[in-house]
Amino acid sequence: MKVYIEKDALAVAQKALSLIKNQITKKADSRICFATGSTPLDLYKLLIEDYQKGKIDFSKMVTFNLDEYLGLDLKNEHSYHYFMDHNLFNHINVKRENINFPDVKKYEKEHQNGSYEQVIEKLGGIDFTILGIGENGHIAFNEPGSQEQDITRVVDLTESTINANKRFFASEKDVPRKAVTMGIGTILKSKKIMLLATGPKKAQAIYDTLLKPVSSNCPASFLQNHKDVTIIVDELSAKLIKNKI
Ligand code: PGA
């Protein structure tokens, strides 16, 4: 895995921007998988700025998203559909018909595990995936205990994740307990993967991802088994790995 340690969150976003621009410049119809959460927000602001300056064109890009809560209306301001529209898609020239999410209704009612993989495969697979990481080492909503071959499915959120995400909701009881998430196996099929982490709370997860043996205790450690992963972290998230990599 390639690791970049940047001085702060903005520098992480700038480095991430350069990698995505490189991808889209080389292949305008890139199929890119986006992440939600607070970590990629600076990157999304920079993507919007570059679009407004005419430096980047998203008209051919196809997007996927990693996950979505169960039990929320898709228009709810806490849904990941809303998050992506509000923080990126509404501000760039991506075509509506090129935006893909796991079909929450299908997964909720019919437990159609695997249907998202069919959509992804039909569209030609994912070229580039953007990931954040949870304090417990989760990627998307693949919590500790997730397996390397997992596909998109309905999962229960752990207390640690509910606790971390309650800052976005009026109270902890409003945080959904279930989500549909792309599996580790699906994520590992992406040609390139870029994981971003900022702040001291992610330091242990970054250490476990890079320096501990691969284990479902830290789902992000499965990235060690992928041949094109770039990890971009700030000094704070890197404090346990400095001088060790
Ligand atoms: P965060 O979430 O970017 O809001 O810290 C990341 C994650 O839980 O994957």
PDB file of C-alpha atoms and ligand atoms in Angstrom:
ATOM      1  CA  MET A   1       0.000   0.000   0.000  1.00  0.00           C
ATOM      2  CA  LYS A   2       1.185   3.469  -0.835  1.00  0.00           C
ATOM      3  CA  VAL A   3       0.972   5.834   2.141  1.00  0.00           C
ATOM      4  CA  TYR A   4       1.073   9.640   2.083  1.00  0.00           C
ATOM      5  CA  ILE A   5       1.314  11.520   5.370  1.00  0.00           C
ATOM      6  CA  GLU A   6       0.137  15.103   4.875  1.00  0.00           C
ATOM      7  CA  LYS A   7       0.328  17.968   7.329  1.00  0.00           C
ATOM      8  CA  ASP A   8      -3.397  18.533   7.842  1.00  0.00           C
ATOM      9  CA  ALA A   9      -6.892  17.715   6.615  1.00  0.00           C
ATOM     10  CA  LEU A  10      -6.768  20.255   3.778  1.00  0.00           C
ATOM     11  CA  ALA A  11      -3.498  18.809   2.485  1.00  0.00           C
ATOM     12  CA  VAL A  12      -5.087  15.331   2.600  1.00  0.00           C
ATOM     13  CA  ALA A  13      -7.985  16.634   0.478  1.00  0.00           C
ATOM     14  CA  GLN A  14      -5.596  18.285  -1.986  1.00  0.00           C
ATOM     15  CA  LYS A  15      -3.609  15.080  -2.435  1.00  0.00           C
ATOM     16  CA  ALA A  16      -6.844  13.106  -2.867  1.00  0.00           C
ATOM     17  CA  LEU A  17      -8.055  15.668  -5.418  1.00  0.00           C
ATOM     18  CA  SER A  18      -4.918  15.209  -7.489  1.00  0.00           C
ATOM     19  CA  LEU A  19      -5.446  11.432  -7.612  1.00  0.00           C
ATOM     20  CA  ILE A  20      -9.104  11.707  -8.646  1.00  0.00           C
ATOM     21  CA  LYS A  21      -8.343  14.349 -11.255  1.00  0.00           C
ATOM     22  CA  ASN A  22      -5.650  12.127 -12.646  1.00  0.00           C
ATOM     23  CA  GLN A  23      -8.179   9.276 -12.885  1.00  0.00           C
ATOM     24  CA  ILE A  24     -10.900  11.371 -14.564  1.00  0.00           C
ATOM     25  CA  THR A  25      -8.464  13.086 -16.923  1.00  0.00           C
ATOM     26  CA  LYS A  26      -7.172   9.719 -18.096  1.00  0.00           C
ATOM     27  CA  LYS A  27     -10.656   8.195 -18.365  1.00  0.00           C
ATOM     28  CA  ALA A  28     -13.603  10.598 -18.528  1.00  0.00           C
ATOM     29  CA  ASP A  29     -16.134   7.797 -18.137  1.00  0.00           C
ATOM     30  CA  SER A  30     -14.492   6.500 -14.950  1.00  0.00           C
ATOM     31  CA  ARG A  31     -16.739   4.583 -12.587  1.00  0.00           C
ATOM     32  CA  ILE A  32     -16.055   6.088  -9.196  1.00  0.00           C
ATOM     33  CA  CYS A  33     -17.351   4.948  -5.835  1.00  0.00           C
ATOM     34  CA  PHE A  34     -17.923   7.744  -3.328  1.00  0.00           C
ATOM     35  CA  ALA A  35     -17.946   7.697   0.469  1.00  0.00           C
ATOM     36  CA  THR A  36     -19.988   9.727   2.937  1.00  0.00           C
ATOM     37  CA  GLY A  37     -18.904  10.932   6.395  1.00  0.00           C
ATOM     38  CA  SER A  38     -17.052  14.063   7.393  1.00  0.00           C
ATOM     39  CA  THR A  39     -13.608  13.023   6.109  1.00  0.00           C
ATOM     40  CA  PRO A  40     -14.210  13.435   2.351  1.00  0.00           C
ATOM     41  CA  LEU A  41     -16.085  16.746   2.688  1.00  0.00           C
ATOM     42  CA  ASP A  42     -12.996  18.900   2.031  1.00  0.00           C
ATOM     43  CA  LEU A  43     -12.255  16.820  -1.045  1.00  0.00           C
ATOM     44  CA  TYR A  44     -15.815  17.285  -2.329  1.00  0.00           C
ATOM     45  CA  LYS A  45     -15.509  21.068  -1.847  1.00  0.00           C
ATOM     46  CA  LEU A  46     -12.307  21.046  -3.914  1.00  0.00           C
ATOM     47  CA  LEU A  47     -13.957  18.951  -6.639  1.00  0.00           C
ATOM     48  CA  ILE A  48     -16.818  21.480  -6.813  1.00  0.00           C
ATOM     49  CA  GLU A  49     -14.357  24.401  -6.956  1.00  0.00           C
ATOM     50  CA  ASP A  50     -12.415  22.784  -9.783  1.00  0.00           C
ATOM     51  CA  TYR A  51     -15.641  22.065 -11.655  1.00  0.00           C
ATOM     52  CA  GLN A  52     -16.722  25.703 -11.276  1.00  0.00           C
ATOM     53  CA  LYS A  53     -13.369  26.814 -12.657  1.00  0.00           C
ATOM     54  CA  GLY A  54     -13.862  24.523 -15.672  1.00  0.00           C
ATOM     55  CA  LYS A  55     -10.928  22.321 -14.667  1.00  0.00           C
ATOM     56  CA  ILE A  56     -12.854  19.064 -14.434  1.00  0.00           C
ATOM     57  CA  ASP A  57     -15.789  17.545 -16.298  1.00  0.00           C
ATOM     58  CA  PHE A  58     -18.036  14.941 -14.694  1.00  0.00           C
ATOM     59  CA  SER A  59     -20.477  14.547 -17.588  1.00  0.00           C
ATOM     60  CA  LYS A  60     -19.301  11.037 -18.445  1.00  0.00           C
ATOM     61  CA  MET A  61     -18.532   9.858 -14.908  1.00  0.00           C
ATOM     62  CA  VAL A  62     -20.563   6.990 -13.442  1.00  0.00           C
ATOM     63  CA  THR A  63     -20.879   6.995  -9.657  1.00  0.00           C
ATOM     64  CA  PHE A  64     -21.563   4.406  -7.008  1.00  0.00           C
ATOM     65  CA  ASN A  65     -21.966   4.901  -3.305  1.00  0.00           C
ATOM     66  CA  LEU A  66     -20.810   2.561  -0.614  1.00  0.00           C
ATOM     67  CA  ASP A  67     -23.801   2.442   1.671  1.00  0.00           C
ATOM     68  CA  GLU A  68     -27.098   3.822   2.921  1.00  0.00           C
ATOM     69  CA  TYR A  69     -29.017   3.691   6.177  1.00  0.00           C
ATOM     70  CA  LEU A  70     -32.086   1.507   6.417  1.00  0.00           C
ATOM     71  CA  GLY A  71     -35.321   2.986   7.699  1.00  0.00           C
ATOM     72  CA  LEU A  72     -34.754   6.564   6.524  1.00  0.00           C
ATOM     73  CA  ASP A  73     -36.625   8.200   3.688  1.00  0.00           C
ATOM     74  CA  LEU A  74     -34.086   8.814   0.907  1.00  0.00           C
ATOM     75  CA  LYS A  75     -34.986  12.516   1.046  1.00  0.00           C
ATOM     76  CA  ASN A  76     -34.288  12.646   4.792  1.00  0.00           C
ATOM     77  CA  GLU A  77     -31.434  15.044   5.458  1.00  0.00           C
ATOM     78  CA  HIS A  78     -29.543  12.251   7.252  1.00  0.00           C
ATOM     79  CA  SER A  79     -29.740   9.835   4.347  1.00  0.00           C
ATOM     80  CA  TYR A  80     -26.605   9.309   2.307  1.00  0.00           C
ATOM     81  CA  HIS A  81     -28.584  10.088  -0.865  1.00  0.00           C
ATOM     82  CA  TYR A  82     -29.239  13.552   0.583  1.00  0.00           C
ATOM     83  CA  PHE A  83     -25.622  13.863   1.749  1.00  0.00           C
ATOM     84  CA  MET A  84     -24.218  13.181  -1.706  1.00  0.00           C
ATOM     85  CA  ASP A  85     -26.689  15.476  -3.483  1.00  0.00           C
ATOM     86  CA  HIS A  86     -26.114  18.267  -1.030  1.00  0.00           C
ATOM     87  CA  ASN A  87     -22.328  17.989  -0.739  1.00  0.00           C
ATOM     88  CA  LEU A  88     -21.382  17.064  -4.297  1.00  0.00           C
ATOM     89  CA  PHE A  89     -23.801  15.852  -6.954  1.00  0.00           C
ATOM     90  CA  ASN A  90     -26.071  18.940  -7.045  1.00  0.00           C
ATOM     91  CA  HIS A  91     -23.032  21.148  -7.658  1.00  0.00           C
ATOM     92  CA  ILE A  92     -21.316  19.306 -10.515  1.00  0.00           C
ATOM     93  CA  ASN A  93     -22.388  18.111 -13.957  1.00  0.00           C
ATOM     94  CA  VAL A  94     -22.734  14.414 -13.145  1.00  0.00           C
ATOM     95  CA  LYS A  95     -25.773  12.984 -14.942  1.00  0.00           C
ATOM     96  CA  ARG A  96     -28.592  11.848 -12.650  1.00  0.00           C
ATOM     97  CA  GLU A  97     -28.921   8.570 -14.542  1.00  0.00           C
ATOM     98  CA  ASN A  98     -25.235   7.838 -13.882  1.00  0.00           C
ATOM     99  CA  ILE A  99     -25.632   7.918 -10.077  1.00  0.00           C
ATOM    100  CA  ASN A 100     -25.964   4.539  -8.371  1.00  0.00           C
ATOM    101  CA  PHE A 101     -26.709   3.505  -4.800  1.00  0.00           C
ATOM    102  CA  PRO A 102     -27.616   0.116  -3.373  1.00  0.00           C
ATOM    103  CA  ASP A 103     -31.392  -0.206  -3.758  1.00  0.00           C
ATOM    104  CA  VAL A 104     -32.389   0.095  -0.121  1.00  0.00           C
ATOM    105  CA  LYS A 105     -35.980  -1.045  -0.706  1.00  0.00           C
ATOM    106  CA  LYS A 106     -34.836  -4.240  -2.398  1.00  0.00           C
ATOM    107  CA  TYR A 107     -32.418  -5.045   0.368  1.00  0.00           C
ATOM    108  CA  GLU A 108     -34.848  -4.132   3.144  1.00  0.00           C
ATOM    109  CA  LYS A 109     -37.877  -6.024   1.891  1.00  0.00           C
ATOM    110  CA  GLU A 110     -36.519  -8.827  -0.208  1.00  0.00           C
ATOM    111  CA  HIS A 111     -33.001  -9.282   1.177  1.00  0.00           C
ATOM    112  CA  GLN A 112     -31.740  -9.333  -2.384  1.00  0.00           C
ATOM    113  CA  ASN A 113     -28.125  -9.759  -1.431  1.00  0.00           C
ATOM    114  CA  GLY A 114     -25.986  -9.489  -4.532  1.00  0.00           C
ATOM    115  CA  SER A 115     -28.262  -7.248  -6.567  1.00  0.00           C
ATOM    116  CA  TYR A 116     -25.902  -4.262  -6.225  1.00  0.00           C
ATOM    117  CA  GLU A 117     -23.035  -6.401  -7.507  1.00  0.00           C
ATOM    118  CA  GLN A 118     -25.119  -7.175 -10.605  1.00  0.00           C
ATOM    119  CA  VAL A 119     -25.600  -3.440 -11.234  1.00  0.00           C
ATOM    120  CA  ILE A 120     -21.887  -2.761 -10.725  1.00  0.00           C
ATOM    121  CA  GLU A 121     -20.861  -5.591 -13.038  1.00  0.00           C
ATOM    122  CA  LYS A 122     -23.355  -4.552 -15.722  1.00  0.00           C
ATOM    123  CA  LEU A 123     -21.839  -1.082 -15.721  1.00  0.00           C
ATOM    124  CA  GLY A 124     -18.334  -2.513 -16.082  1.00  0.00           C
ATOM    125  CA  GLY A 125     -17.036  -2.596 -12.488  1.00  0.00           C
ATOM    126  CA  ILE A 126     -15.552   0.154 -10.337  1.00  0.00           C
ATOM    127  CA  ASP A 127     -12.356   1.941 -11.400  1.00  0.00           C
ATOM    128  CA  PHE A 128     -11.667   3.988  -8.285  1.00  0.00           C
ATOM    129  CA  THR A 129     -13.113   3.808  -4.762  1.00  0.00           C
ATOM    130  CA  ILE A 130     -12.863   6.515  -2.119  1.00  0.00           C
ATOM    131  CA  LEU A 131     -12.999   5.257   1.477  1.00  0.00           C
ATOM    132  CA  GLY A 132     -13.060   6.769   4.930  1.00  0.00           C
ATOM    133  CA  ILE A 133     -12.370   4.603   7.970  1.00  0.00           C
ATOM    134  CA  GLY A 134     -14.194   4.188  11.272  1.00  0.00           C
ATOM    135  CA  GLU A 135     -12.515   4.406  14.646  1.00  0.00           C
ATOM    136  CA  ASN A 136     -13.087   0.653  14.893  1.00  0.00           C
ATOM    137  CA  GLY A 137     -11.467   0.029  11.512  1.00  0.00           C
ATOM    138  CA  HIS A 138     -14.707  -0.306   9.545  1.00  0.00           C
ATOM    139  CA  ILE A 139     -14.842   0.605   5.876  1.00  0.00           C
ATOM    140  CA  ALA A 140     -18.286   1.534   4.565  1.00  0.00           C
ATOM    141  CA  PHE A 141     -20.474  -0.210   7.179  1.00  0.00           C
ATOM    142  CA  ASN A 142     -18.334  -3.349   7.267  1.00  0.00           C
ATOM    143  CA  GLU A 143     -17.935  -3.567  11.003  1.00  0.00           C
ATOM    144  CA  PRO A 144     -15.375  -5.758  12.838  1.00  0.00           C
ATOM    145  CA  GLY A 145     -16.245  -9.389  12.150  1.00  0.00           C
ATOM    146  CA  SER A 146     -16.911  -8.706   8.457  1.00  0.00           C
ATOM    147  CA  GLN A 147     -15.271 -11.138   6.075  1.00  0.00           C
ATOM    148  CA  GLU A 148     -13.066 -10.611   3.037  1.00  0.00           C
ATOM    149  CA  GLN A 149     -15.584 -12.179   0.618  1.00  0.00           C
ATOM    150  CA  ASP A 150     -18.646 -10.283   1.874  1.00  0.00           C
ATOM    151  CA  ILE A 151     -20.919  -8.754  -0.748  1.00  0.00           C
ATOM    152  CA  THR A 152     -23.486  -5.959  -0.388  1.00  0.00           C
ATOM    153  CA  ARG A 153     -25.915  -6.819   2.393  1.00  0.00           C
ATOM    154  CA  VAL A 154     -27.944  -5.545   5.320  1.00  0.00           C
ATOM    155  CA  VAL A 155     -25.885  -5.118   8.490  1.00  0.00           C
ATOM    156  CA  ASP A 156     -26.397  -4.069  12.115  1.00  0.00           C
ATOM    157  CA  LEU A 157     -24.348  -1.062  13.163  1.00  0.00           C
ATOM    158  CA  THR A 158     -22.120  -1.472  16.203  1.00  0.00           C
ATOM    159  CA  GLU A 159     -22.445   0.702  19.303  1.00  0.00           C
ATOM    160  CA  SER A 160     -19.123   2.342  18.390  1.00  0.00           C
ATOM    161  CA  THR A 161     -20.471   3.424  14.991  1.00  0.00           C
ATOM    162  CA  ILE A 162     -23.837   4.548  16.386  1.00  0.00           C
ATOM    163  CA  ASN A 163     -21.939   6.561  18.968  1.00  0.00           C
ATOM    164  CA  ALA A 164     -19.632   8.124  16.358  1.00  0.00           C
ATOM    165  CA  ASN A 165     -22.552   8.993  14.051  1.00  0.00           C
ATOM    166  CA  LYS A 166     -24.887  10.416  16.668  1.00  0.00           C
ATOM    167  CA  ARG A 167     -23.250  13.821  16.178  1.00  0.00           C
ATOM    168  CA  PHE A 168     -25.202  14.128  12.931  1.00  0.00           C
ATOM    169  CA  PHE A 169     -28.595  13.397  14.566  1.00  0.00           C
ATOM    170  CA  ALA A 170     -30.772  15.166  17.135  1.00  0.00           C
ATOM    171  CA  SER A 171     -30.219  12.331  19.611  1.00  0.00           C
ATOM    172  CA  GLU A 172     -28.643   8.883  19.747  1.00  0.00           C
ATOM    173  CA  LYS A 173     -32.024   7.171  19.506  1.00  0.00           C
ATOM    174  CA  ASP A 174     -32.551   8.739  16.065  1.00  0.00           C
ATOM    175  CA  VAL A 175     -29.460   7.032  14.611  1.00  0.00           C
ATOM    176  CA  PRO A 176     -30.577   4.106  12.415  1.00  0.00           C
ATOM    177  CA  ARG A 177     -29.464   0.695  13.702  1.00  0.00           C
ATOM    178  CA  LYS A 178     -29.190  -0.961  10.318  1.00  0.00           C
ATOM    179  CA  ALA A 179     -27.694  -0.122   6.957  1.00  0.00           C
ATOM    180  CA  VAL A 180     -27.055  -1.691   3.594  1.00  0.00           C
ATOM    181  CA  THR A 181     -23.376  -1.704   2.765  1.00  0.00           C
ATOM    182  CA  MET A 182     -21.146  -2.742  -0.076  1.00  0.00           C
ATOM    183  CA  GLY A 183     -19.115  -5.715   1.198  1.00  0.00           C
ATOM    184  CA  ILE A 184     -15.354  -5.948   1.598  1.00  0.00           C
ATOM    185  CA  GLY A 185     -15.294  -8.398  -1.322  1.00  0.00           C
ATOM    186  CA  THR A 186     -17.088  -5.859  -3.529  1.00  0.00           C
ATOM    187  CA  ILE A 187     -14.766  -3.050  -2.467  1.00  0.00           C
ATOM    188  CA  LEU A 188     -11.681  -5.182  -3.162  1.00  0.00           C
ATOM    189  CA  LYS A 189     -12.838  -5.656  -6.768  1.00  0.00           C
ATOM    190  CA  SER A 190     -12.360  -1.931  -7.423  1.00  0.00           C
ATOM    191  CA  LYS A 191      -9.285  -1.376  -9.609  1.00  0.00           C
ATOM    192  CA  LYS A 192      -7.928   1.409  -7.401  1.00  0.00           C
ATOM    193  CA  ILE A 193      -8.752   2.274  -3.788  1.00  0.00           C
ATOM    194  CA  MET A 194      -7.964   5.484  -1.926  1.00  0.00           C
ATOM    195  CA  LEU A 195      -8.531   5.643   1.838  1.00  0.00           C
ATOM    196  CA  LEU A 196      -8.536   8.970   3.672  1.00  0.00           C
ATOM    197  CA  ALA A 197      -8.192   9.539   7.418  1.00  0.00           C
ATOM    198  CA  THR A 198      -7.802  12.660   9.497  1.00  0.00           C
ATOM    199  CA  GLY A 199      -7.634  13.410  13.196  1.00  0.00           C
ATOM    200  CA  PRO A 200      -6.261  11.552  16.225  1.00  0.00           C
ATOM    201  CA  LYS A 201      -9.318   9.323  16.678  1.00  0.00           C
ATOM    202  CA  LYS A 202      -8.337   7.380  13.549  1.00  0.00           C
ATOM    203  CA  ALA A 203      -4.708   6.763  14.592  1.00  0.00           C
ATOM    204  CA  GLN A 204      -5.263   3.279  16.051  1.00  0.00           C
ATOM    205  CA  ALA A 205      -7.384   2.157  13.090  1.00  0.00           C
ATOM    206  CA  ILE A 206      -4.680   3.353  10.685  1.00  0.00           C
ATOM    207  CA  TYR A 207      -2.025   1.495  12.682  1.00  0.00           C
ATOM    208  CA  ASP A 208      -4.117  -1.699  12.642  1.00  0.00           C
ATOM    209  CA  THR A 209      -4.843  -1.323   8.909  1.00  0.00           C
ATOM    210  CA  LEU A 210      -1.212  -0.972   7.930  1.00  0.00           C
ATOM    211  CA  LEU A 211       0.886  -2.709  10.533  1.00  0.00           C
ATOM    212  CA  LYS A 212      -1.161  -5.489  12.110  1.00  0.00           C
ATOM    213  CA  PRO A 213      -1.797  -8.817  10.380  1.00  0.00           C
ATOM    214  CA  VAL A 214      -4.902  -8.929   8.189  1.00  0.00           C
ATOM    215  CA  SER A 215      -7.869  -9.656  10.412  1.00  0.00           C
ATOM    216  CA  SER A 216     -11.629  -9.194  10.467  1.00  0.00           C
ATOM    217  CA  ASN A 217     -11.078  -7.379  13.791  1.00  0.00           C
ATOM    218  CA  CYS A 218      -9.993  -4.452  11.613  1.00  0.00           C
ATOM    219  CA  PRO A 219     -11.950  -4.740   8.339  1.00  0.00           C
ATOM    220  CA  ALA A 220      -9.748  -2.106   6.652  1.00  0.00           C
ATOM    221  CA  SER A 221      -6.751  -4.449   7.071  1.00  0.00           C
ATOM    222  CA  PHE A 222      -8.176  -6.548   4.196  1.00  0.00           C
ATOM    223  CA  LEU A 223      -6.935  -3.717   1.970  1.00  0.00           C
ATOM    224  CA  GLN A 224      -3.458  -5.198   2.464  1.00  0.00           C
ATOM    225  CA  ASN A 225      -4.617  -7.908   0.032  1.00  0.00           C
ATOM    226  CA  HIS A 226      -5.335  -5.408  -2.782  1.00  0.00           C
ATOM    227  CA  LYS A 227      -2.634  -4.389  -5.242  1.00  0.00           C
ATOM    228  CA  ASP A 228      -3.494  -0.717  -5.762  1.00  0.00           C
ATOM    229  CA  VAL A 229      -4.376   1.010  -2.500  1.00  0.00           C
ATOM    230  CA  THR A 230      -3.329   4.546  -1.573  1.00  0.00           C
ATOM    231  CA  ILE A 231      -3.759   5.717   2.002  1.00  0.00           C
ATOM    232  CA  ILE A 232      -3.665   9.466   2.624  1.00  0.00           C
ATOM    233  CA  VAL A 233      -3.576  10.562   6.258  1.00  0.00           C
ATOM    234  CA  ASP A 234      -2.831  13.702   8.196  1.00  0.00           C
ATOM    235  CA  GLU A 235      -0.135  13.940  10.900  1.00  0.00           C
ATOM    236  CA  LEU A 236      -2.674  13.276  13.648  1.00  0.00           C
ATOM    237  CA  SER A 237      -3.997  10.059  12.137  1.00  0.00           C
ATOM    238  CA  ALA A 238      -0.417   9.020  11.369  1.00  0.00           C
ATOM    239  CA  LYS A 239       0.942   9.450  14.877  1.00  0.00           C
ATOM    240  CA  LEU A 240       1.217   5.693  15.593  1.00  0.00           C
ATOM    241  CA  ILE A 241       2.694   4.737  12.205  1.00  0.00           C
ATOM    242  CA  LYS A 242       5.329   7.466  11.876  1.00  0.00           C
ATOM    243  CA  ASN A 243       8.825   6.036  11.595  1.00  0.00           C
ATOM    244  CA  LYS A 244       7.309   2.525  11.377  1.00  0.00           C
ATOM    245  CA  ILE A 245       6.471   2.420   7.671  1.00  0.00           C
TER     246      ILE A 245
HETATM  247  P1  PGA B   1     -16.036  10.066   9.256  1.00  0.00           P
HETATM  248  O1  PGA B   1     -16.575   8.580   9.070  1.00  0.00           O
HETATM  249  O2  PGA B   1     -15.435  10.455   7.945  1.00  0.00           O
HETATM  250  O3  PGA B   1     -17.270  10.881   9.560  1.00  0.00           O
HETATM  251  O4  PGA B   1     -15.057  10.047  10.361  1.00  0.00           O
HETATM  252  C1  PGA B   1     -15.790   7.653   8.416  1.00  0.00           C
HETATM  253  C2  PGA B   1     -16.404   6.291   8.518  1.00  0.00           C
HETATM  254  O5  PGA B   1     -17.080   5.990   9.515  1.00  0.00           O
HETATM  255  O6  PGA B   1     -16.198   5.494   7.598  1.00  0.00           O
END
